[in-house]
Structure formats: C-alpha cells, structure tokens
Short mmCIF file of C-alpha atoms in Angstrom, two decimals:
data_model
loop_
_atom_site.label_atom_id
_atom_site.label_comp_id
_atom_site.label_asym_id
_atom_site.label_seq_id
_atom_site.Cartn_x
_atom_site.Cartn_y
_atom_site.Cartn_z
CA UNK A 25 68.56 108.52 348.89
CA UNK A 26 69.27 111.41 346.55
CA UNK A 27 69.95 110.89 342.89
CA UNK A 28 71.55 113.02 340.06
CA UNK A 29 68.83 113.63 337.05
CA UNK A 30 71.75 113.14 334.43
CA UNK A 31 69.08 113.70 331.54
CA UNK A 32 68.09 117.20 332.98
CA UNK A 33 72.34 117.87 333.74
CA UNK A 34 72.89 117.10 330.32
CA UNK A 35 70.24 119.60 329.33
CA UNK A 36 71.46 122.12 331.13
CA UNK A 37 75.07 121.34 329.87
CA UNK A 38 73.95 123.28 326.73
CA UNK A 39 74.55 126.63 328.47
CA UNK A 40 78.07 125.66 328.96
CA UNK A 41 78.45 123.95 325.32
CA UNK A 42 77.26 127.29 324.09
CA UNK A 43 79.94 129.41 326.74
CA UNK A 44 82.76 127.22 325.57
CA UNK A 45 82.29 127.54 321.99
CA UNK A 46 82.35 130.98 322.00
CA UNK A 47 85.69 131.28 324.31
CA UNK A 48 87.72 128.56 322.58
CA UNK A 49 86.75 130.91 319.17
CA UNK A 50 87.71 134.66 321.30
CA UNK A 51 90.70 132.78 322.92
CA UNK A 52 91.81 131.20 319.84
CA UNK A 53 91.69 133.76 317.42
CA UNK A 54 91.31 137.72 318.90
CA UNK A 55 94.71 137.80 320.49
CA UNK A 56 96.25 137.09 317.13
CA UNK A 57 94.24 138.91 315.48
CA UNK A 58 94.94 142.19 317.78
CA UNK A 59 98.75 141.13 317.53
CA UNK A 60 98.41 141.80 313.26
CA UNK A 61 96.39 145.14 313.56
CA UNK A 62 98.28 146.48 316.00
CA UNK A 63 101.50 145.80 314.76
CA UNK A 64 100.49 146.94 311.26
CA UNK A 65 99.53 149.93 312.91
CA UNK A 66 102.50 150.67 314.87
CA UNK A 67 105.06 149.20 312.46
CA UNK A 68 106.71 147.16 314.84
CA UNK A 69 109.07 144.44 313.66
CA UNK A 70 108.67 142.13 316.38
CA UNK A 71 105.38 141.11 317.91
CA UNK A 72 106.66 140.56 321.19
CA UNK A 73 107.13 144.42 321.62
CA UNK A 74 103.43 145.10 321.50
CA UNK A 75 102.23 142.03 323.37
CA UNK A 76 101.87 143.74 326.34
CA UNK A 77 99.17 146.39 324.63
CA UNK A 78 97.45 143.01 323.32
CA UNK A 79 97.47 141.89 327.04
CA UNK A 80 95.69 145.53 328.05
CA UNK A 81 92.98 144.92 325.35
CA UNK A 82 92.43 142.00 326.32
CA UNK A 83 92.50 142.71 329.70
CA UNK A 84 89.85 145.59 330.05
CA UNK A 85 86.89 143.52 328.71
CA UNK A 86 87.53 140.97 331.65
CA UNK A 87 88.06 144.22 334.09
CA UNK A 88 84.34 144.84 332.62
CA UNK A 89 83.79 141.55 333.59
CA UNK A 90 84.51 141.24 337.21
CA UNK A 91 82.26 144.22 337.85
CA UNK A 92 79.38 142.84 336.19
CA UNK A 93 79.43 139.22 336.73
CA UNK A 94 78.55 139.69 340.36
CA UNK A 95 76.16 142.13 339.62
CA UNK A 96 74.21 139.75 337.06
CA UNK A 97 74.56 137.11 339.87
CA UNK A 98 72.78 139.28 342.63
CA UNK A 99 70.26 140.24 340.24
CA UNK A 100 69.38 137.07 339.08
CA UNK A 101 68.88 135.71 342.67
CA UNK A 102 66.13 138.46 343.12
CA UNK A 103 64.97 137.97 339.78
CA UNK A 104 61.14 136.41 339.51
CA UNK A 105 59.44 135.47 335.95
CA UNK A 106 56.99 133.24 334.32
CA UNK A 107 60.10 131.62 332.50
CA UNK A 108 62.61 131.50 335.84
CA UNK A 109 65.24 133.87 337.77
CA UNK A 110 67.92 132.89 335.28
CA UNK A 111 66.75 132.07 331.71
CA UNK A 112 65.98 136.05 330.63
CA UNK A 113 69.63 136.62 331.20
CA UNK A 114 70.71 133.86 329.23
CA UNK A 115 68.70 135.03 326.32
CA UNK A 116 69.51 138.17 326.17
CA UNK A 117 73.17 137.68 326.62
CA UNK A 118 72.89 135.02 324.04
CA UNK A 119 71.26 136.40 321.34
CA UNK A 120 73.24 140.04 321.52
CA UNK A 121 76.56 138.06 321.85
CA UNK A 122 75.83 135.89 318.80
CA UNK A 123 74.67 139.01 316.74
CA UNK A 124 78.11 141.17 317.61
CA UNK A 125 80.62 137.89 317.67
CA UNK A 126 80.99 137.69 313.65
CA UNK A 127 81.48 141.38 313.30
CA UNK A 128 84.92 141.15 315.16
CA UNK A 129 87.01 139.56 312.10
CA UNK A 130 84.91 141.53 309.47
CA UNK A 131 86.20 144.73 311.12
CA UNK A 132 89.69 143.17 311.49
CA UNK A 133 90.09 142.52 307.56
CA UNK A 134 88.38 146.10 307.24
CA UNK A 135 91.49 146.99 309.17
CA UNK A 136 89.15 149.34 311.76
CA UNK A 137 90.83 148.56 314.74
CA UNK A 138 88.11 150.91 317.10
CA UNK A 139 85.33 148.71 315.80
CA UNK A 140 86.86 145.69 316.24
CA UNK A 141 87.62 146.51 319.70
CA UNK A 142 84.04 147.67 320.38
CA UNK A 143 82.45 144.43 318.96
CA UNK A 144 84.74 142.25 321.41
CA UNK A 145 83.79 144.53 324.25
CA UNK A 146 79.74 144.03 323.19
CA UNK A 147 80.68 140.34 323.29
CA UNK A 148 82.19 140.31 326.86
CA UNK A 149 79.69 142.15 328.25
CA UNK A 150 76.87 140.40 327.17
CA UNK A 151 78.41 137.03 327.81
CA UNK A 152 78.89 138.13 331.05
CA UNK A 153 75.06 138.57 331.69
CA UNK A 154 74.98 134.79 329.98
CA UNK A 155 77.78 133.40 331.62
CA UNK A 156 76.59 133.94 335.61
CA UNK A 157 73.52 132.92 335.43
CA UNK A 158 74.10 129.57 333.35
CA UNK A 159 76.37 128.58 335.32
CA UNK A 160 74.00 129.11 338.83
CA UNK A 161 71.60 127.30 337.17
CA UNK A 162 72.94 123.51 338.10
CA UNK A 163 73.31 124.64 341.73
CA UNK A 164 70.03 125.85 341.23
CA UNK A 165 68.47 122.53 340.62
CA UNK A 166 70.95 120.15 341.92
CA UNK A 167 71.41 118.93 345.47
CA UNK A 168 75.03 119.79 347.28
CA UNK A 169 76.26 116.53 347.92
CA UNK A 170 75.42 115.71 343.67
CA UNK A 171 76.91 118.76 342.24
CA UNK A 172 80.70 117.34 341.83
CA UNK A 173 78.26 114.99 339.79
CA UNK A 174 76.92 116.95 338.01
CA UNK A 175 79.57 119.76 337.37
CA UNK A 176 81.48 117.14 335.62
CA UNK A 177 78.63 116.22 332.93
CA UNK A 178 78.28 119.87 332.85
CA UNK A 179 82.09 120.43 331.69
CA UNK A 180 82.20 117.57 329.44
CA UNK A 181 79.28 119.00 327.98
CA UNK A 182 81.16 122.60 327.34
CA UNK A 183 84.29 120.79 326.24
CA UNK A 184 82.20 119.53 323.27
CA UNK A 185 81.46 122.70 322.32
CA UNK A 186 85.23 123.41 322.59
CA UNK A 187 86.28 120.64 320.40
CA UNK A 188 84.05 121.96 317.98
CA UNK A 189 85.40 125.13 317.90
CA UNK A 190 88.41 123.78 317.64
CA UNK A 191 87.91 121.68 314.75
CA UNK A 192 86.49 125.15 313.06
CA UNK A 193 90.00 126.16 313.73
CA UNK A 194 91.65 123.51 312.01
CA UNK A 195 89.36 123.90 308.81
CA UNK A 196 89.85 127.82 308.76
CA UNK A 197 93.80 128.31 309.60
CA UNK A 198 94.61 131.78 310.87
CA UNK A 199 98.08 131.53 310.04
CA UNK A 200 97.60 131.35 306.57
CA UNK A 201 95.42 134.12 306.31
CA UNK A 202 97.70 136.22 308.47
CA UNK A 203 100.15 135.58 305.27
CA UNK A 204 97.72 136.42 303.00
CA UNK A 205 96.58 133.20 301.16
CA UNK A 206 92.77 132.74 302.03
CA UNK A 207 89.93 135.12 301.87
CA UNK A 208 87.61 136.84 304.38
CA UNK A 209 86.09 133.48 304.71
CA UNK A 210 88.86 132.03 306.68
CA UNK A 211 88.57 134.17 309.75
CA UNK A 212 84.78 134.93 309.58
CA UNK A 213 82.94 131.49 309.30
CA UNK A 214 84.36 129.90 313.03
CA UNK A 215 82.38 133.24 314.58
CA UNK A 216 79.69 132.87 312.31
CA UNK A 217 79.26 129.12 313.09
CA UNK A 218 80.01 129.79 316.51
CA UNK A 219 76.93 132.19 317.01
CA UNK A 220 74.48 130.21 315.11
CA UNK A 221 75.43 127.03 317.74
CA UNK A 222 75.62 129.48 320.53
CA UNK A 223 71.99 130.34 319.88
CA UNK A 224 70.84 126.81 319.28
CA UNK A 225 72.24 126.01 322.59
CA UNK A 226 70.49 128.39 324.08
CA UNK A 227 66.97 127.63 322.69
CA UNK A 228 67.31 124.02 323.81
CA UNK A 229 67.83 124.99 327.14
CA UNK A 230 65.18 127.29 326.99
CA UNK A 231 62.27 124.47 325.54
CA UNK A 232 63.41 121.64 327.78
CA UNK A 233 64.49 123.35 331.17
CA UNK A 234 61.67 124.79 333.19
CA UNK A 235 62.78 126.53 336.10
CA UNK A 236 60.30 127.31 337.80
CA UNK A 237 58.42 123.90 337.56
CA UNK A 238 61.85 121.65 338.07
CA UNK A 239 62.48 123.98 341.35
CA UNK A 240 59.19 123.22 342.99
CA UNK A 241 59.73 119.26 342.13
CA UNK A 242 62.60 119.21 343.76
CA UNK A 243 62.36 121.38 347.05
CA UNK A 244 62.35 118.55 349.49
CA UNK A 245 65.54 117.17 347.65
CA UNK A 246 67.50 120.57 347.96
CA UNK A 247 66.52 120.70 351.69
CA UNK A 248 67.81 117.25 352.06
CA UNK A 249 70.97 118.33 350.07
CA UNK A 250 71.43 121.25 352.58
CA UNK A 251 72.00 118.29 355.19
CA UNK A 252 74.30 116.70 353.75
CA UNK A 253 76.66 119.42 352.79
CA UNK A 254 80.40 119.18 352.80
CA UNK A 255 81.27 122.39 354.86
CA UNK A 256 82.51 123.24 358.21
CA UNK A 257 79.48 124.88 359.79
CA UNK A 258 75.73 124.93 358.78
CA UNK A 259 74.65 127.45 356.22
CA UNK A 260 71.86 129.65 357.65
CA UNK A 261 70.56 132.70 355.59
CA UNK A 262 69.56 134.39 358.87
CA UNK A 263 73.03 134.73 360.47
CA UNK A 264 76.39 135.63 359.35
CA UNK A 265 78.63 133.54 357.77
CA UNK A 266 80.60 131.67 360.11
CA UNK A 267 84.16 132.37 360.40
CA UNK A 268 85.57 128.41 359.44
CA UNK A 269 83.28 128.93 356.09
CA UNK A 270 84.59 132.71 355.62
CA UNK A 271 88.41 131.27 355.83
CA UNK A 272 87.38 128.40 353.34
CA UNK A 273 85.85 130.91 350.63
CA UNK A 274 88.65 133.12 350.94
CA UNK A 275 91.28 130.17 350.76
CA UNK A 276 89.41 128.68 347.85
CA UNK A 277 89.10 132.46 345.92
CA UNK A 278 92.78 133.21 346.52
CA UNK A 279 94.13 129.86 345.02
CA UNK A 280 91.15 130.12 342.19
CA UNK A 281 92.96 133.47 341.52
CA UNK A 282 96.60 131.97 341.14
CA UNK A 283 95.64 129.13 339.49
CA UNK A 284 93.36 131.05 336.67
CA UNK A 285 96.33 133.61 336.32
CA UNK A 286 98.51 130.73 335.19
CA UNK A 287 95.59 128.92 332.73
CA UNK A 288 94.87 132.28 331.06
CA UNK A 289 97.92 133.41 330.75
CA UNK A 290 98.30 130.10 328.56
CA UNK A 291 95.22 129.90 326.82
CA UNK A 292 95.53 133.91 325.95
CA UNK A 293 99.15 133.63 324.25
CA UNK A 294 99.44 130.06 323.56
CA UNK A 295 98.45 130.90 319.64
CA UNK A 296 100.88 133.22 319.58
CA UNK A 297 103.36 131.12 321.13
CA UNK A 298 102.99 128.54 318.43
CA UNK A 299 102.87 130.80 315.96
CA UNK A 300 106.09 133.07 316.73
CA UNK A 301 108.06 131.07 319.22
CA UNK A 302 107.89 127.57 317.32
CA UNK A 303 107.01 128.48 313.81
CA UNK A 304 104.51 126.15 313.31
CA UNK A 305 101.32 126.59 311.79
CA UNK A 306 98.03 127.80 313.89
CA UNK A 307 95.98 125.06 313.03
CA UNK A 308 98.73 122.83 315.33
CA UNK A 309 97.42 124.88 318.46
CA UNK A 310 94.08 123.15 317.44
CA UNK A 311 95.54 119.64 318.11
CA UNK A 312 96.59 120.92 321.34
CA UNK A 313 93.03 121.76 322.18
CA UNK A 314 91.58 118.58 321.05
CA UNK A 315 94.19 116.48 323.01
CA UNK A 316 94.03 118.58 325.91
CA UNK A 317 90.29 118.55 325.58
CA UNK A 318 89.72 114.67 325.44
CA UNK A 319 92.28 114.35 328.90
CA UNK A 320 90.02 117.24 330.36
CA UNK A 321 87.17 114.64 329.60
CA UNK A 322 88.52 111.86 331.23
CA UNK A 323 89.42 114.19 334.51
CA UNK A 324 85.65 115.62 334.51
CA UNK A 325 84.53 111.67 334.47
CA UNK A 326 87.14 110.34 337.01
CA UNK A 327 87.13 113.55 339.45
CA UNK A 328 84.20 112.25 341.22
CA UNK A 329 85.68 108.89 341.71
CA UNK A 330 88.81 110.41 343.10
CA UNK A 331 86.57 113.15 345.60
CA UNK A 332 84.50 110.10 347.14
CA UNK A 333 87.82 108.41 348.11
CA UNK A 334 90.27 111.21 349.37
CA UNK A 335 88.07 114.52 349.35
CA UNK A 336 87.44 117.30 346.97
CA UNK A 337 90.27 119.14 348.68
CA UNK A 338 92.99 116.44 347.55
CA UNK A 339 91.73 116.47 343.87
CA UNK A 340 92.23 119.69 343.51
CA UNK A 341 95.81 119.63 345.02
CA UNK A 342 96.68 116.50 342.60
CA UNK A 343 95.16 118.02 339.60
CA UNK A 344 97.50 121.09 340.01
CA UNK A 345 100.36 119.05 341.10
CA UNK A 346 99.98 117.27 337.54
CA UNK A 347 99.63 120.68 335.74
CA UNK A 348 102.55 121.79 337.46
CA UNK A 349 104.43 118.73 336.34
CA UNK A 350 103.06 119.38 332.80
CA UNK A 351 104.41 123.25 332.72
CA UNK A 352 108.07 122.03 333.77
CA UNK A 353 108.18 119.91 330.81
CA UNK A 354 107.25 122.80 328.87
CA UNK A 355 109.88 124.90 329.77
CA UNK A 356 112.07 122.13 327.84
CA UNK A 357 109.87 122.88 324.45
CA UNK A 358 112.09 124.30 321.73
CA UNK A 359 111.10 124.88 317.71
CA UNK A 360 111.93 122.26 315.85
CA UNK A 361 114.63 122.54 312.96
CA UNK A 362 112.81 120.37 310.78
CA UNK A 363 110.48 121.96 308.14
CA UNK A 364 107.59 121.18 306.18
CA UNK A 365 105.58 122.69 303.30
CA UNK A 366 101.96 122.64 303.44
CA UNK A 367 99.56 122.15 300.48
CA UNK A 368 99.23 125.61 299.69
CA UNK A 369 103.19 125.71 299.34
CA UNK A 370 103.97 127.68 303.22
CA UNK A 371 106.92 126.00 305.45
CA UNK A 372 106.16 125.51 308.90
CA UNK A 373 108.81 124.05 311.54
CA UNK A 374 107.57 120.72 312.56
CA UNK A 375 105.23 120.70 315.88
CA UNK A 376 107.30 119.67 318.81
CA UNK A 377 105.25 116.55 320.34
CA UNK A 378 106.28 117.29 323.75
CA UNK A 379 104.21 120.34 323.80
CA UNK A 380 101.55 117.53 323.16
CA UNK A 381 102.44 115.79 325.83
CA UNK A 382 102.42 119.04 328.04
CA UNK A 383 98.58 119.68 327.34
CA UNK A 384 97.41 116.19 327.86
CA UNK A 385 98.71 116.73 331.29
CA UNK A 386 97.49 119.66 332.01
CA UNK A 387 94.25 118.86 330.44
CA UNK A 388 93.70 116.28 333.09
CA UNK A 389 94.85 117.98 335.81
CA UNK A 390 93.00 121.27 335.18
CA UNK A 391 89.99 119.14 334.73
CA UNK A 392 90.03 117.92 338.47
CA UNK A 393 90.48 121.25 339.91
CA UNK A 394 87.87 122.86 337.66
CA UNK A 395 85.20 119.99 338.17
CA UNK A 396 85.50 119.87 342.01
CA UNK A 397 86.19 123.95 342.85
CA UNK A 398 83.07 125.70 341.81
CA UNK A 399 80.97 123.02 343.88
CA UNK A 400 82.99 123.77 346.66
CA UNK A 401 82.11 127.63 346.67
CA UNK A 402 78.26 126.87 346.16
CA UNK A 403 78.53 124.61 348.95
CA UNK A 404 79.19 127.54 351.11
CA UNK A 405 75.72 129.26 350.59
CA UNK A 406 71.68 128.65 350.73
CA UNK A 407 69.82 128.35 347.75
CA UNK A 408 68.55 131.97 348.05
CA UNK A 409 72.44 133.21 347.16
CA UNK A 410 73.69 130.87 344.40
CA UNK A 411 73.97 133.57 341.82
CA UNK A 412 75.86 136.11 344.60
CA UNK A 413 78.24 133.43 345.25
CA UNK A 414 78.48 132.35 341.51
CA UNK A 415 80.08 135.30 341.47
CA UNK A 416 82.27 135.53 343.51
CA UNK A 417 83.99 132.42 341.54
CA UNK A 418 84.02 134.35 338.57
CA UNK A 419 85.11 137.66 340.03
CA UNK A 420 87.88 135.52 341.15
CA UNK A 421 88.85 134.18 337.94
CA UNK A 422 87.94 137.04 335.82
CA UNK A 423 90.60 139.78 338.02
CA UNK A 424 93.33 137.04 337.12
CA UNK A 425 92.06 137.13 333.51
CA UNK A 426 92.12 141.12 333.93
CA UNK A 427 95.90 140.72 335.55
CA UNK A 428 97.76 138.22 334.01
CA UNK A 429 97.38 139.06 330.05
CA UNK A 430 98.96 142.98 330.76
CA UNK A 431 101.33 141.20 333.38
CA UNK A 432 103.08 138.85 330.83
CA UNK A 433 102.72 141.22 328.10
CA UNK A 434 105.03 143.47 329.99
CA UNK A 435 107.56 140.67 331.15
CA UNK A 436 107.30 139.47 327.51
CA UNK A 437 108.43 142.90 326.43
CA UNK A 438 111.07 143.53 328.83
CA UNK A 439 112.45 139.40 328.54
CA UNK A 440 112.04 139.31 324.85
CA UNK A 441 111.69 135.54 324.93
CA UNK A 442 108.37 133.56 324.66
CA UNK A 443 110.28 130.89 327.16
CA UNK A 444 108.71 133.43 329.74
CA UNK A 445 105.45 131.91 329.33
CA UNK A 446 105.62 128.25 330.88
CA UNK A 447 108.01 129.77 333.35
CA UNK A 448 105.52 132.50 334.17
CA UNK A 449 102.51 129.24 334.55
CA UNK A 450 104.40 127.32 336.46
CA UNK A 451 105.32 129.72 339.34
CA UNK A 452 101.99 130.95 339.93
CA UNK A 453 100.14 127.18 339.62
CA UNK A 454 103.00 126.34 342.16
CA UNK A 455 101.71 128.87 344.60
CA UNK A 456 98.17 127.88 344.00
CA UNK A 457 99.05 124.95 345.05
CA UNK A 458 100.91 126.04 348.03
CA UNK A 459 97.72 128.39 349.02
CA UNK A 460 95.07 125.66 348.53
CA UNK A 461 96.93 123.01 350.45
CA UNK A 462 97.78 124.96 353.46
CA UNK A 463 94.45 126.80 353.77
CA UNK A 464 91.43 124.73 352.99
CA UNK A 465 90.22 122.02 354.62
CA UNK A 466 89.22 118.67 353.44
CA UNK A 467 85.54 117.83 354.06
CA UNK A 468 83.59 115.10 352.17
CA UNK A 469 79.74 115.21 351.92
CA UNK A 470 77.75 112.84 354.44
CA UNK A 471 76.14 109.58 352.91
CA UNK A 472 75.90 110.25 349.37
CA UNK A 473 78.89 109.30 347.08
CA UNK A 474 80.37 111.66 344.01
CA UNK A 475 79.70 110.10 340.30
CA UNK A 476 82.53 107.26 339.89
CA UNK A 477 84.40 106.89 336.70
CA UNK A 478 82.18 106.96 333.79
CA UNK A 479 78.84 106.92 335.93
CA UNK A 480 79.17 110.57 335.10
CA UNK A 481 77.72 109.96 331.93
CA UNK A 482 75.24 106.94 333.35
CA UNK A 483 71.64 106.31 332.76
CA UNK A 484 68.71 108.99 333.27
CA UNK A 485 65.90 109.01 336.22
#
C-alpha cells in the first residue's frame, strides 16, 4: 500500500514557499510601480490611459518565460549531477533572482524606468530557471496516485509564503509612498525580505532533500504508482502518446489557459483596482490576499477528499463554478461613499466588504482547481518526462499571463472603467468551465485514496 511521506513533502514545499513569496510581492507592487512611473513620464491624467502599456511590459517577461519554461523542464529531465537533476537549476535561479529583486524598487525610486524593467526581466528569467525544476521535484519523488495529496501540502506551504509577503504589504503601504508620505524604505523592504527568505527556503530544500538518494529509495513505489495511475491508457516511453491521453492533455491545457487568463487578470490589476477604482488604501489588498489565502488553504486541505469522492474532473469543475459565482458578485462591487482618515492624515474610501466575500469564494474555488490540475497533467507522462510535462503545464499558464495583461489593458483603455475587470474574468472562467467539463474524462486513481480533509497535514512516516 502506497503511503505519502509527509515530512519529505513539506520540505519540498519550501521551494513553493519561495516561489509564491516572490510572486506575491512582484504581482502586488510591480504593476502599480509601473503605472506611476509611466504616468509621470508620459504626463497621463488618468491611469486607465496607460494600463495597456503596463500590460505589455508585464506580458513581455511572461513571453520569455513561455519560451524558457519548457526548455528548462526538458534540460532538467536530462541533467545528471551529484546533487540531482533539479537542484542546480533551483540554486542558480534562486540566488540570481534574489540579488536582482531589490533593485526593482530602487530604480523606481530613482525614476530609471529602463533599469527597473531590466531588473524585472532578470528576475523573471531566473525564476523560470527555478520554477519548473522546483515544481517538477514533487512528482519526481511522489507516486502518481498520491500527487493530489502531496500537491495540497505543497500549495499550503506556498500560500504561507504568499501570506508572509502580504503581511509585508500591510506594514509597508504602497499607496502612502505614492502620495509622498514615506521614504525608499517603504517599497524596498518587502523586496529585500522576500529575497532573503527565498534564499533561506532554497537552502533548506538543498540541505534536506537529497534528490539522487531519495529517487533510488522509492524506485519500487514509483513503479507501483505507474500501475495505479488515473489515465485512460498506460504510459509507455517507447510508444507515441495514445490518442485518448493526448486529447485529455490538450483539453486540460486549453481549460487551464482560460482560467489563468482570468486569474492572472485579477492578480495583475487588483491592486490598481483597489487604489484607483475603489479609492481604498493598497494595504486593503493585503487583507484580500490574507482571507483569500486562508480560504485557499481550506481548499487545498479538502481537495483530496472531494477528488476521492467525485474524481479530479468534478473537483476542478466545482472549483471553477464557485469562482464564477464569486466573480458574478464582484460585478456589483462599488466604491464606498464613506471615508476615513488614517494615522498619517490620508483620506481613503471605506473598503467594500462584498469584495472580501468574493475573494474568499474565489480563493477556495481556485484552490480546488490548482490542487488537482497539475497532478492530472503529470499523470500523463512517465518519470523520465516530468520536467517536460511540467513545462507544458507552465507554458499554458504563462501564455495566458502573456496575453491577458495586454488584452485587458487595451479593453480598460477602450472602456474607460475599472468595472470591466470582473466581467472579463467571469467570461473567461465560464469558458474554462465549459471546455473542461465537456472535454475531460473523469478517471479515478486505482486503489489508493487521496488525502481527506486535514489529513493532508497528517503524521510523518
């Protein structure tokens, strides 16, 4: 009987901790920093006029990632070193990203837009070197039927990183800096702290997970996992991918593209939405992330139970449906007519509680989606191609993140109102739900149950 080594999975989760920590700081601050520096350079009167340009800059980095992710995935599949095939990429990507990351706010403060964008590109480039191998490490040493359970643990670890980054955002309030009420320290410290913690998380991973040793120890378990996989046809490295498995892969990736189009649009523009559309303090975005993150943790902890009962397909479909309900509610969010004055004497609109409800619903729903979708993709390959298929998964998500900031930026410019954001996200989520439900088969893993409830955080072997 296969059993998940939860201690080892938690340690692998430190890689995801570092990833989400950096991304949360990056996504929360960079679009607004770009908005301010471009608006000042161009003399724009309205931030909506230049969101398309912000979107292009954000998307250019993702376009490079779209090309590099599959390359680093395939390279790491074929790499052999004394410290493993993934670890060299993780270490190099971590340290270079950590060095470059704090220079982004520094160059913003110095009003050097070219240097700021160059630092953003370097961070994205080396995080792609880090990300694919780091994510592939889990399925490398986890049998297929246990990967939904392991993915729940790893995502919880990642959201702890995101939550920590959110706390930094609450301490160092970006909207106050924009109004000239704080110094460089306000925007620099979140980036510096994120870099330090990312390095520490990578070192913890390096000193506790010995790739080659673990792979040899669990060789028999991995072979047993192949026989229990939840796929239409068995995987054979010496034969072409079966038609049924290929259709399944394309359907998952297509739906994933659509839900990442939606989710990334919200992630990229929510801080600007809160500041410019709602007139609220940027620290309130941190509250969204905290409560949405708590809902996500509950989702990751319960996703295995739902997948065990109804299968991964219907778990993902249920998550997309919940997210769609949340986005429908977001269409009715309006800026409050009530205001308050903070300790610094700055006047803000009261944050609408409905948006908090939306983020909790969306957090839980998308946790179900993310928890089960990645295991479904790597279920369709053998252990020799995990990096390659991880590249497929991230190529789909990154291509969505390349398109959506530019597309939504142009729509915002043409429409002239932030109210288009939830409508845009809702339409894409609805399309993802239709594609996924109609085209993906529901196949359960044989014999081995997924994690139930909070068993995802259970005892070690």
